Amino acid sequence: MISIKLICLVLAAFFATCNAAQEPFVNCMLIYSRRFINISDYLHAPGTPSYSALLQSSQQNPRWVNSTSPKPQYIITPSGDIEIQSSIFCCRQNGLEARILSGGHDYEGQSYRSEAPFIIINLIYLREVRVDIEDETAWVQSGATLGELYYNIAMKSKVHGFPAGVCPSVGVGGHFSGGGFGNMVRKHGLAADNVIDAYLVDAYSRILDRQTMGEDLFWAIRGGGGASFGVIVAWKIKLVRVPEVVTFFNIDKKLEQGATELVHKWQSVAEKLPEDLFIRVIIQNVGQANNKTVQASFQSLFLGEVCELIPLMGEWFPELGLRAENCTEMTWMESALSFAGYLKDDSWDVFLTRTDHYQSNFKAKSDFVTKPIPESGLEGIWKRMLQEELIFIILEPLGGRMREISKSETPFPHRKGNLYNTQYLVKWDVNNAKTVKKHTDWMSRFYKYMKPYVSHSPRRAYQNYRDFDIGMNKKHNTSYKEAAHWGKKYFKGNFKRLAQVKTKADPLNFFRHEQSIPLIKKSKYQY
Ligand SMILES: Cc1cc2nc3c(=O)[nH]c(=O)nc-3n(C[C@H](O)[C@H](O)[C@H](O)COP(=O)(O)OP(=O)(O)OC[C@H]3O[C@@H](n4cnc5c(N)ncnc54)[C@H](O)[C@@H]3O)c2cc1C
Ligand SMILES: *[C@@H]1O[C@H](CO)[C@@H](O)[C@H](O)[C@H]1NC(C)=O
Ligand SMILES: *[C@@H]1O[C@H](CO)[C@@H](O)[C@H](O)[C@H]1NC(C)=O
Ligand SMILES: *[C@@H]1O[C@H](CO)[C@@H](O)[C@H](O)[C@H]1NC(C)=O
Ligand SMILES: *[C@@H]1O[C@H](CO)[C@@H](O)[C@H](O)[C@H]1NC(C)=O
Ligand SMILES: *[C@@H]1O[C@H](CO)[C@@H](O)[C@H](O)[C@H]1NC(C)=O
């Protein structure tokens, strides 16, 4: 048994004065860990430099940096399981909520914001990537970024990769547990579709792997959002084979260059193309104040060589006029750099810097499109984009492997029958209440405009593009039925199974937040 004197000594080092009674959480952490680890190495209290640095750097959407919403009581940076286990235990003991943070890219800041008293468990020091090329698998800890994952795979092999998102600073923890799609989605499915084992710390501070958590919970954390179920510490993934030479192109077309007709055509071909060919479209408003236009960038990864790509494009999408000169052959890693906005010859080290060079204040929303939007509908989109400052619309094709995987295989249901996912982002520099309102109002009007053109009953959304507008849990007493209102937009028919798994895995609803999966029955512990 640890002596009170020792606790005071360690606490004294931490707080300068020993007042354990006022710091029951810290006291609990000391007792639980039962080790003489220096708590100030992983527990950061308000007022310390490490606390503010961690809080700032984790907010990838800086929109809330200066907000008046409550700050976490502590930030924990575990370097092993014991700190996570003790954090969960001590939060429960002290009526605190825990927010789990891997890469900090949550669109609504859910990994670092809460209205209830809370702590942040920041997995920044749990980011090991262990690649086993012989087995064609890897264990990757949740705090790693996609960039760190790709870097480590590429260091070991020229012919292996992993199908996940394109932005290197996105965290593995949120991305995998929310689905995760990128430019090999048509060939290999989602990141979550390629997870074969995981281990997590649950609400009882137990460490579970696939076998001990059971297939239901293992199903839920591959797309249902991790933060409703536990802290996922690491994932075992199946690597995929990639050719030694792949091809990248990016073709920009402005309205005056026929962008409308091209985007219109793209909608009906992108989902049907051979699965080695992925073409997404990034649409943005460009130009000076009174001379603005809309530009569509057709950005592609082809898992093959130029000489195979050109005839394919001639057959499927000749209107784009792709020529061999517009294409670059490269390795898969170089294509990852290119997609991330770097040059193919840039040092791979850029994937190890955890800062996001797209970082800005933004609001985003998403839709799934099941039939092509007519040209008149696209023209209405351009008109609205031209009225705003910085708008990005990203169209990501589905089809291929995504058609083959059943809608209930993982919680992500948006498979066969969807042509593409579309995401709308509005960004702003000056971050005061007035500008925020101006831009979010624009987004709400735009979302309304899109309604007739996108999926309906329910209108669906991708949970990794989190959007609180589509519905949130109420602070108290949110029933399954009420939560189903937003839950079915993310998960359709899988929502019920998620709630069943939740009820079994976390019956006291410890892992709760604004869009956490509810218990199937009402409980006084509801969010
Ligand atoms: C610039 C940018 C580019 C993006 N590009 C893509 C893309 O190409 N494809 C795509 O599919 N998505 C993309 N996304 C969305 C991204 O996948 C999600 O925002 C994802 O949830 C981020 O994960 P994170 O770990 O970085 O975020 P965090 O904010 O750390 O976490 C997101 C959510 O997951 C929970 N969580 C995090 N880690 C864990 C864990 N270890 N255990 C349990 N719960 C956890 C958090 O509590 C939070 O609810 C992009 C986002 C941004 C900002
Ligand atoms: C714990 O570590 C901090 C800095 O990391 C140091 O200032 C402090 O003296 C250490 N305390 C003990 C009890 O070792
Ligand atoms: C927060 O406020 C500080 C001081 O007013 C300012 O310098 C900083 O740019 C603000 N950050 C954001 C993201 O708005
Ligand atoms: C594609 O290549 C042709 C021929 O070199 C060139 O004229 C055209 O500008 C290129 N298109 C783009 C978008 O780079
Ligand atoms: C408007 O912008 C286009 C490029 O988008 C440019 O070619 C053209 O010269 C500009 N016109 C004026 C009047 O500035
Ligand atoms: C929650 O529901 C219970 C029983 O239905 C009720 O007694 C309680 O007042 C409710 N709490 C809130 C905050 O609405």
XYZ file of C-alpha atoms in Angstrom, residues 43-311:
269
model
C -0.703 14.507 -16.170
C -0.917 18.137 -17.238
C -2.831 20.619 -15.105
C -4.181 24.012 -16.189
C -1.634 26.767 -15.799
C 1.335 24.616 -16.747
C 3.101 25.302 -20.060
C 2.633 21.727 -21.253
C -1.132 21.990 -20.678
C -1.584 25.043 -22.891
C 0.793 23.732 -25.531
C -1.058 20.417 -25.716
C -4.462 22.073 -25.809
C -3.458 24.439 -28.622
C -1.653 21.908 -30.763
C -4.397 19.323 -30.611
C -7.092 21.575 -32.040
C -6.866 20.999 -35.752
C -9.949 23.148 -36.281
C -8.864 26.243 -34.331
C -12.411 27.604 -34.406
C -12.795 26.948 -30.662
C -9.314 27.933 -29.503
C -10.510 31.220 -27.987
C -13.998 30.087 -27.104
C -15.397 30.383 -23.626
C -16.427 26.739 -23.465
C -15.030 24.861 -20.462
C -11.439 23.661 -20.610
C -10.385 20.179 -19.574
C -9.513 19.745 -15.906
C -6.460 17.724 -16.889
C -4.790 16.486 -20.008
C -3.354 12.987 -19.781
C -0.654 11.870 -22.223
C -0.314 8.144 -21.638
C 2.723 6.244 -22.742
C 1.230 2.912 -21.783
C -2.004 1.154 -20.875
C -1.810 1.845 -17.164
C -2.287 5.600 -17.553
C -5.381 4.999 -19.709
C -6.804 2.423 -17.323
C -6.268 4.675 -14.329
C -7.717 7.715 -16.140
C -10.939 5.882 -16.884
C -11.210 4.503 -13.374
C -10.522 7.883 -11.797
C -12.911 9.741 -14.111
C -15.652 7.381 -13.061
C -14.751 7.810 -9.399
C -14.906 11.574 -9.741
C -17.788 12.089 -12.134
C -15.610 13.374 -14.945
C -16.045 12.663 -18.628
C -13.119 11.627 -20.805
C -12.505 12.950 -24.296
C -10.206 10.762 -26.372
C -7.853 12.494 -28.775
C -5.670 10.925 -31.457
C -5.079 13.325 -34.353
C -7.502 16.043 -33.209
C -9.202 16.399 -36.619
C -12.733 16.016 -35.378
C -14.835 18.526 -37.360
C -16.797 19.580 -34.267
C -13.816 19.483 -31.926
C -15.383 16.628 -30.054
C -12.059 15.139 -29.005
C -11.149 18.242 -26.992
C -14.406 20.036 -26.111
C -17.152 19.221 -23.647
C -19.735 21.147 -21.688
C -19.459 18.702 -18.792
C -16.404 18.581 -16.475
C -13.887 16.487 -18.365
C -10.310 15.415 -19.006
C -8.595 14.795 -22.340
C -6.744 11.561 -22.962
C -4.299 12.605 -25.674
C -2.626 9.627 -27.364
C 0.220 11.629 -28.876
C 2.881 9.377 -27.300
C 1.182 6.177 -28.388
C 2.097 6.239 -32.032
C 4.275 3.260 -32.746
C 3.922 1.605 -36.164
C 5.227 -1.961 -36.409
C 5.192 -3.281 -39.971
C 5.584 -6.999 -40.671
C 6.135 -7.319 -44.416
C 6.379 -11.101 -44.377
C 2.959 -11.336 -42.767
C 1.678 -8.324 -44.779
C 0.253 -6.804 -41.605
C 1.068 -3.983 -39.231
C 0.203 -2.976 -35.683
C -0.366 0.741 -35.506
C -1.115 2.675 -32.343
C -4.028 5.100 -32.413
C -1.949 8.211 -31.802
C -0.015 7.722 -35.054
C -1.027 9.847 -38.016
C -1.792 8.495 -41.482
C 1.450 10.133 -42.618
C 3.444 8.202 -40.018
C 1.703 5.005 -41.059
C 2.394 5.498 -44.785
C 5.996 6.495 -44.083
C 6.655 3.356 -42.062
C 5.073 1.074 -44.639
C 7.008 2.713 -47.490
C 10.289 2.418 -45.554
C 9.786 -1.357 -45.508
C 8.310 -2.048 -48.930
C 7.777 -0.559 -52.377
C 4.829 -2.796 -53.111
C 2.673 -2.408 -50.027
C 0.344 0.333 -48.939
C -2.785 0.925 -46.917
C -6.159 2.257 -48.052
C -6.912 5.238 -45.826
C -7.382 9.006 -46.074
C -5.254 11.420 -48.043
C -4.441 13.982 -45.377
C -1.259 12.896 -43.544
C -1.991 14.677 -40.260
C -5.270 12.794 -39.639
C -5.039 10.490 -36.618
C -5.417 6.745 -36.916
C -7.645 6.561 -33.802
C -10.508 8.703 -35.062
C -10.078 7.818 -38.725
C -10.178 4.019 -38.441
C -12.920 3.992 -35.828
C -15.055 6.248 -38.058
C -14.525 4.312 -41.322
C -11.786 6.095 -43.255
C -11.686 6.471 -46.999
C -9.014 7.555 -49.410
C -7.814 7.043 -52.929
C -7.750 3.232 -52.849
C -11.326 2.960 -51.543
C -12.603 1.600 -54.870
C -9.972 -1.137 -54.891
C -9.747 -2.084 -51.207
C -12.628 -0.440 -49.328
C -12.332 1.614 -46.159
C -9.476 1.634 -43.675
C -11.896 -0.029 -41.241
C -12.548 -2.814 -43.776
C -8.864 -3.728 -43.516
C -8.590 -3.903 -39.735
C -8.111 -7.452 -38.469
C -7.533 -6.974 -34.746
C -7.491 -4.170 -32.209
C -7.013 -3.656 -28.573
C -8.860 -1.250 -26.394
C -9.391 -0.214 -22.811
C -13.071 -0.429 -21.916
C -15.251 1.386 -19.362
C -14.151 -1.101 -16.684
C -10.489 -0.346 -17.457
C -10.063 -3.807 -18.929
C -7.692 -4.393 -21.831
C -9.477 -6.329 -24.546
C -8.395 -7.655 -27.937
C -10.550 -8.965 -30.754
C -10.966 -12.318 -29.108
C -11.795 -11.046 -25.640
C -13.986 -8.149 -26.784
C -16.002 -10.394 -29.071
C -17.121 -9.911 -32.672
C -19.932 -7.457 -31.843
C -17.695 -4.889 -30.199
C -14.995 -5.488 -32.799
C -17.640 -4.769 -35.442
C -18.760 -1.563 -33.721
C -15.333 0.073 -33.467
C -14.719 -0.326 -37.209
C -16.873 2.607 -38.290
C -19.238 3.253 -35.392
C -16.922 5.836 -33.832
C -14.506 4.685 -31.136
C -15.443 7.236 -28.523
C -18.754 5.488 -27.685
C -17.050 2.237 -26.770
C -13.608 2.639 -25.253
C -10.108 3.879 -25.874
C -8.720 1.963 -28.809
C -4.997 1.779 -28.197
C -3.806 -0.062 -31.313
C -5.030 -1.640 -34.521
C -3.765 -4.608 -36.476
C -4.217 -3.963 -40.168
C -3.913 -5.984 -43.338
C -1.573 -4.237 -45.734
C -2.531 -4.207 -49.401
C -0.301 -4.786 -52.408
C 0.351 -1.828 -54.659
C 2.188 -1.863 -58.009
C 5.741 -0.586 -58.025
C 4.627 2.096 -60.475
C 1.374 3.996 -60.106
C 0.158 7.035 -62.029
C -0.986 10.393 -60.721
C -2.704 13.224 -62.533
C -4.420 16.452 -61.689
C -6.401 18.329 -64.323
C -7.853 21.742 -63.474
C -10.840 23.010 -65.437
C -12.558 26.337 -64.904
C -16.159 27.053 -65.826
C -14.977 28.702 -69.036
C -13.151 25.476 -69.884
C -16.233 23.309 -69.640
C -16.070 22.357 -65.945
C -19.861 21.995 -65.709
C -20.133 19.389 -68.463
C -17.095 17.529 -67.120
C -18.367 17.333 -63.542
C -21.740 16.272 -64.903
C -20.164 13.464 -66.904
C -17.823 12.480 -64.034
C -20.835 11.714 -61.840
C -21.971 8.842 -64.009
C -18.543 7.359 -64.799
C -16.454 7.668 -61.619
C -18.357 4.965 -59.749
C -18.291 2.530 -62.686
C -14.629 2.816 -63.660
C -12.335 -0.199 -63.227
C -11.427 -0.303 -59.536
C -7.736 0.459 -60.186
C -8.770 3.934 -61.282
C -9.828 6.524 -58.723
C -10.738 10.042 -59.812
C -12.004 12.564 -57.284
C -13.044 16.145 -57.910
C -12.141 19.133 -55.777
C -14.227 22.167 -56.629
C -13.326 25.609 -55.358
C -13.987 29.244 -56.048
C -10.922 31.022 -57.396
C -9.918 34.439 -58.677
C -10.102 38.044 -57.533
C -13.098 39.778 -55.983
C -14.984 40.863 -59.109
C -13.531 38.240 -61.397
C -14.270 35.019 -59.620
C -14.874 31.679 -61.160
C -15.244 28.063 -60.143
C -12.540 25.519 -60.786
C -12.897 21.731 -60.728
C -9.724 19.704 -60.211
C -9.871 16.102 -61.366
C -7.325 14.333 -59.220
C -6.482 10.725 -59.822
C -4.579 7.719 -58.609
C -4.300 4.882 -61.097
C -2.830 1.615 -59.810
C -0.918 0.995 -63.017
C 1.187 2.660 -65.703
C 0.417 5.551 -68.035
C 0.284 3.302 -71.093
C -2.644 1.416 -69.562
C -4.338 4.541 -68.230
C -4.584 6.524 -71.474
C -6.699 3.962 -73.374
